[in-house]
């Protein structure tokens, strides 16, 4: 009986340690990017298609623009509360390999057409460009 309780507790703790609110597959909705000179660039999913997948401590990201493959990134996904780091291990551009990108993220849910939809907002900086992006969770 005690060993069954220990096994159940271990499974529960392991599940809590590996799971976090950012897990899942996400579709890019829109983004705003502020360059060091103050110029602001905007993007949305009318031409930029990106999907980010998070499972435990691993992430991958692929994107295309106007049907042309732009690239991918993959690596470790490290979460500390609302803050997280994407530690890039591989990707189409070697300049990203070994880089750590830090973000603050938060989730927002809303009812749309009778369904609960989850949006992931994040802000951070990538190579001197401040970014704010919104992603929608895929069901």
Short mmCIF file of N, CA and C in Angstrom, two decimals, residues 12-108:
data_model
loop_
_atom_site.label_atom_id
_atom_site.label_comp_id
_atom_site.label_asym_id
_atom_site.label_seq_id
_atom_site.Cartn_x
_atom_site.Cartn_y
_atom_site.Cartn_z
N UNK A 12 2.77 11.81 -10.18
CA UNK A 12 2.15 13.12 -10.10
C UNK A 12 3.21 14.22 -10.12
N UNK A 13 4.26 14.06 -9.36
CA UNK A 13 5.34 15.06 -9.31
C UNK A 13 6.02 15.15 -10.67
N UNK A 14 6.28 14.02 -11.31
CA UNK A 14 6.93 14.02 -12.63
C UNK A 14 6.07 14.73 -13.65
N UNK A 15 4.77 14.49 -13.63
CA UNK A 15 3.87 15.13 -14.58
C UNK A 15 3.84 16.64 -14.36
N UNK A 16 3.86 17.07 -13.10
CA UNK A 16 3.84 18.50 -12.82
C UNK A 16 5.16 19.15 -13.21
N UNK A 17 6.26 18.45 -13.03
CA UNK A 17 7.57 19.02 -13.33
C UNK A 17 7.76 19.20 -14.84
N UNK A 18 7.23 18.28 -15.65
CA UNK A 18 7.46 18.36 -17.08
C UNK A 18 6.41 19.21 -17.80
N UNK A 19 5.22 19.37 -17.24
CA UNK A 19 4.17 20.12 -17.91
C UNK A 19 4.20 21.59 -17.54
N UNK A 20 3.81 22.44 -18.48
CA UNK A 20 3.69 23.86 -18.22
C UNK A 20 2.65 24.43 -19.18
N UNK A 21 2.26 25.65 -18.95
CA UNK A 21 1.15 26.25 -19.69
C UNK A 21 1.46 26.50 -21.16
N UNK A 22 2.72 26.49 -21.56
CA UNK A 22 3.08 26.79 -22.94
C UNK A 22 3.08 25.55 -23.82
N UNK A 23 2.89 24.37 -23.24
CA UNK A 23 2.92 23.14 -24.04
C UNK A 23 1.83 23.14 -25.08
N UNK A 24 2.15 22.59 -26.25
CA UNK A 24 1.17 22.45 -27.31
C UNK A 24 1.72 22.95 -28.63
N UNK A 25 0.83 23.05 -29.60
CA UNK A 25 1.17 23.55 -30.93
C UNK A 25 0.50 24.91 -31.11
N UNK A 26 1.26 25.85 -31.63
CA UNK A 26 0.82 27.24 -31.70
C UNK A 26 0.99 27.79 -33.11
N UNK A 27 0.02 28.60 -33.53
CA UNK A 27 -0.01 29.21 -34.85
C UNK A 27 0.20 30.72 -34.70
N UNK A 28 1.14 31.28 -35.44
CA UNK A 28 1.45 32.71 -35.38
C UNK A 28 0.24 33.53 -35.85
N UNK A 29 -0.14 34.55 -35.06
CA UNK A 29 -1.24 35.44 -35.41
C UNK A 29 -0.70 36.78 -35.90
N UNK A 30 0.14 37.41 -35.05
CA UNK A 30 0.69 38.72 -35.43
C UNK A 30 1.90 39.04 -34.57
N UNK A 31 2.68 40.02 -35.04
CA UNK A 31 3.84 40.45 -34.29
C UNK A 31 4.20 41.88 -34.59
N UNK A 32 4.87 42.50 -33.63
CA UNK A 32 5.39 43.86 -33.80
C UNK A 32 6.85 43.83 -33.35
N UNK A 33 7.73 44.42 -34.16
CA UNK A 33 9.17 44.32 -33.94
C UNK A 33 9.79 45.72 -33.99
N UNK A 34 10.45 46.11 -32.91
CA UNK A 34 11.05 47.45 -32.84
C UNK A 34 12.56 47.31 -32.96
N UNK A 35 13.09 47.88 -34.03
CA UNK A 35 14.53 47.84 -34.29
C UNK A 35 15.24 48.85 -33.40
N UNK A 36 16.55 48.70 -33.21
CA UNK A 36 17.30 49.64 -32.36
C UNK A 36 17.17 51.11 -32.78
N UNK A 37 16.95 51.37 -34.08
CA UNK A 37 16.81 52.76 -34.54
C UNK A 37 15.39 53.30 -34.33
N UNK A 38 14.49 52.49 -33.72
CA UNK A 38 13.13 52.93 -33.44
C UNK A 38 12.11 52.53 -34.51
N UNK A 39 12.58 52.06 -35.65
CA UNK A 39 11.69 51.61 -36.71
C UNK A 39 10.86 50.43 -36.21
N UNK A 40 9.55 50.48 -36.50
CA UNK A 40 8.66 49.39 -36.09
C UNK A 40 8.18 48.63 -37.32
N UNK A 41 8.37 47.32 -37.29
CA UNK A 41 7.89 46.44 -38.35
C UNK A 41 6.74 45.62 -37.80
N UNK A 42 5.77 45.33 -38.65
CA UNK A 42 4.63 44.52 -38.22
C UNK A 42 4.48 43.34 -39.17
N UNK A 43 3.97 42.24 -38.64
CA UNK A 43 3.71 41.05 -39.44
C UNK A 43 2.43 40.42 -38.95
N UNK A 44 1.76 39.71 -39.84
CA UNK A 44 0.59 38.94 -39.43
C UNK A 44 0.54 37.67 -40.29
N UNK A 45 -0.46 36.86 -40.03
CA UNK A 45 -0.50 35.57 -40.72
C UNK A 45 -1.14 35.64 -42.11
N UNK A 46 -1.31 36.85 -42.65
CA UNK A 46 -1.81 36.94 -44.02
C UNK A 46 -0.74 36.51 -45.03
N UNK A 47 0.53 36.68 -44.67
CA UNK A 47 1.61 36.22 -45.55
C UNK A 47 2.64 35.36 -44.82
N UNK A 48 2.77 35.55 -43.50
CA UNK A 48 3.74 34.79 -42.71
C UNK A 48 3.02 33.67 -41.98
N UNK A 49 3.42 32.45 -42.25
CA UNK A 49 2.83 31.29 -41.60
C UNK A 49 3.92 30.65 -40.75
N UNK A 50 3.67 30.58 -39.44
CA UNK A 50 4.64 29.99 -38.53
C UNK A 50 3.91 29.09 -37.54
N UNK A 51 4.55 27.98 -37.22
CA UNK A 51 4.01 27.05 -36.24
C UNK A 51 5.13 26.74 -35.25
N UNK A 52 4.79 26.87 -33.96
CA UNK A 52 5.73 26.56 -32.89
C UNK A 52 5.14 25.41 -32.08
N UNK A 53 5.96 24.40 -31.83
CA UNK A 53 5.53 23.25 -31.03
C UNK A 53 6.39 23.16 -29.79
N UNK A 54 5.72 22.97 -28.64
CA UNK A 54 6.41 22.86 -27.36
C UNK A 54 5.97 21.56 -26.72
N UNK A 55 6.93 20.74 -26.33
CA UNK A 55 6.65 19.50 -25.61
C UNK A 55 7.69 19.38 -24.50
N UNK A 56 7.21 19.55 -23.26
CA UNK A 56 8.15 19.48 -22.13
C UNK A 56 9.21 20.56 -22.26
N UNK A 57 10.46 20.15 -22.36
CA UNK A 57 11.55 21.12 -22.43
C UNK A 57 12.17 21.22 -23.83
N UNK A 58 11.36 20.90 -24.86
CA UNK A 58 11.82 20.96 -26.24
C UNK A 58 10.89 21.86 -27.05
N UNK A 59 11.46 22.67 -27.96
CA UNK A 59 10.63 23.47 -28.86
C UNK A 59 11.12 23.31 -30.29
N UNK A 60 10.21 23.55 -31.22
CA UNK A 60 10.58 23.66 -32.64
C UNK A 60 9.71 24.74 -33.26
N UNK A 61 10.23 25.38 -34.27
CA UNK A 61 9.53 26.47 -34.94
C UNK A 61 9.85 26.37 -36.43
N UNK A 62 8.82 26.43 -37.26
CA UNK A 62 9.02 26.52 -38.71
C UNK A 62 8.22 27.69 -39.22
N UNK A 63 8.71 28.31 -40.31
CA UNK A 63 7.93 29.40 -40.89
C UNK A 63 8.15 29.52 -42.39
N UNK A 64 7.10 30.06 -43.03
CA UNK A 64 7.12 30.34 -44.45
C UNK A 64 6.54 31.74 -44.66
N UNK A 65 6.91 32.36 -45.76
CA UNK A 65 6.30 33.64 -46.10
C UNK A 65 5.94 33.61 -47.58
N UNK A 66 4.68 33.92 -47.84
CA UNK A 66 4.15 33.87 -49.21
C UNK A 66 4.48 32.53 -49.87
N UNK A 67 4.39 31.45 -49.09
CA UNK A 67 4.60 30.11 -49.62
C UNK A 67 6.05 29.68 -49.75
N UNK A 68 6.99 30.54 -49.35
CA UNK A 68 8.42 30.22 -49.45
C UNK A 68 8.93 29.86 -48.06
N UNK A 69 9.57 28.70 -47.93
CA UNK A 69 10.12 28.25 -46.66
C UNK A 69 11.23 29.20 -46.21
N UNK A 70 11.08 29.75 -44.99
CA UNK A 70 12.09 30.66 -44.45
C UNK A 70 13.09 29.95 -43.56
N UNK A 71 12.62 28.94 -42.83
CA UNK A 71 13.56 28.23 -41.97
C UNK A 71 12.90 27.61 -40.76
N UNK A 72 13.75 27.05 -39.93
CA UNK A 72 13.30 26.42 -38.70
C UNK A 72 14.34 26.65 -37.61
N UNK A 73 13.88 26.54 -36.37
CA UNK A 73 14.73 26.55 -35.17
C UNK A 73 14.24 25.43 -34.27
N UNK A 74 15.12 24.87 -33.49
CA UNK A 74 14.74 23.85 -32.51
C UNK A 74 15.77 23.85 -31.39
N UNK A 75 15.29 23.45 -30.20
CA UNK A 75 16.21 23.38 -29.07
C UNK A 75 15.48 23.17 -27.78
N UNK A 76 16.10 23.63 -26.71
CA UNK A 76 15.54 23.47 -25.37
C UNK A 76 14.61 24.62 -25.04
N UNK A 77 13.55 24.31 -24.29
CA UNK A 77 12.56 25.30 -23.87
C UNK A 77 12.55 25.27 -22.35
N UNK A 78 13.06 26.33 -21.73
CA UNK A 78 13.24 26.38 -20.29
C UNK A 78 12.26 27.38 -19.70
N UNK A 79 11.42 26.93 -18.77
CA UNK A 79 10.37 27.77 -18.20
C UNK A 79 10.66 28.09 -16.75
N UNK A 80 10.45 29.37 -16.39
CA UNK A 80 10.54 29.82 -15.00
C UNK A 80 9.36 30.76 -14.77
N UNK A 81 8.21 30.19 -14.37
CA UNK A 81 7.01 30.99 -14.19
C UNK A 81 6.49 31.50 -15.51
N UNK A 82 6.37 32.84 -15.63
CA UNK A 82 5.92 33.46 -16.88
C UNK A 82 7.09 33.73 -17.83
N UNK A 83 8.30 33.50 -17.37
CA UNK A 83 9.48 33.74 -18.18
C UNK A 83 9.97 32.42 -18.77
N UNK A 84 10.47 32.50 -19.98
CA UNK A 84 11.01 31.29 -20.58
C UNK A 84 12.16 31.65 -21.51
N UNK A 85 12.96 30.64 -21.80
CA UNK A 85 14.11 30.78 -22.68
C UNK A 85 14.03 29.74 -23.78
N UNK A 86 14.27 30.17 -24.99
CA UNK A 86 14.44 29.25 -26.11
C UNK A 86 15.94 29.16 -26.35
N UNK A 87 16.52 28.01 -26.02
CA UNK A 87 17.95 27.77 -26.21
C UNK A 87 18.12 27.00 -27.51
N UNK A 88 18.52 27.70 -28.55
CA UNK A 88 18.57 27.13 -29.89
C UNK A 88 19.75 26.17 -30.03
N UNK A 89 19.45 24.96 -30.46
CA UNK A 89 20.49 23.96 -30.71
C UNK A 89 20.75 23.79 -32.20
N UNK A 90 19.70 23.93 -33.01
CA UNK A 90 19.84 23.72 -34.44
C UNK A 90 18.86 24.61 -35.18
N UNK A 91 19.08 24.75 -36.46
CA UNK A 91 18.19 25.56 -37.29
C UNK A 91 18.82 25.79 -38.64
N UNK A 92 18.09 26.44 -39.52
CA UNK A 92 18.58 26.66 -40.87
C UNK A 92 19.67 27.74 -40.93
N UNK A 93 19.72 28.61 -39.93
CA UNK A 93 20.74 29.66 -39.91
C UNK A 93 21.70 29.43 -38.74
N UNK A 94 22.94 29.17 -39.06
CA UNK A 94 23.95 28.85 -38.03
C UNK A 94 24.12 29.98 -37.02
N UNK A 95 23.79 31.23 -37.39
CA UNK A 95 23.97 32.35 -36.47
C UNK A 95 23.10 32.21 -35.21
N UNK A 96 22.03 31.40 -35.27
CA UNK A 96 21.17 31.19 -34.12
C UNK A 96 21.64 30.05 -33.22
N UNK A 97 22.45 29.14 -33.74
CA UNK A 97 22.89 27.98 -32.97
C UNK A 97 23.63 28.42 -31.71
N UNK A 98 23.25 27.85 -30.59
CA UNK A 98 23.89 28.17 -29.31
C UNK A 98 23.38 29.44 -28.65
N UNK A 99 22.45 30.14 -29.27
CA UNK A 99 21.91 31.38 -28.70
C UNK A 99 20.75 31.07 -27.77
N UNK A 100 20.60 31.91 -26.76
CA UNK A 100 19.47 31.82 -25.83
C UNK A 100 18.64 33.09 -25.97
N UNK A 101 17.34 32.91 -26.24
CA UNK A 101 16.43 34.03 -26.37
C UNK A 101 15.45 34.00 -25.22
N UNK A 102 15.36 35.11 -24.48
CA UNK A 102 14.55 35.19 -23.26
C UNK A 102 13.28 35.99 -23.52
N UNK A 103 12.17 35.46 -22.99
CA UNK A 103 10.87 36.08 -23.20
C UNK A 103 10.04 36.05 -21.92
N UNK A 104 9.07 36.94 -21.88
CA UNK A 104 8.02 36.89 -20.87
C UNK A 104 6.76 36.52 -21.64
N UNK A 105 6.05 35.51 -21.18
CA UNK A 105 4.86 35.07 -21.88
C UNK A 105 3.66 34.97 -20.96
N UNK A 106 2.48 35.18 -21.53
CA UNK A 106 1.25 35.02 -20.76
C UNK A 106 0.15 34.53 -21.70
N UNK A 107 -0.81 33.83 -21.12
CA UNK A 107 -1.91 33.27 -21.88
C UNK A 107 -3.18 34.05 -21.66
N UNK A 108 -4.02 34.09 -22.68
CA UNK A 108 -5.32 34.74 -22.61
C UNK A 108 -6.31 33.79 -23.28
#
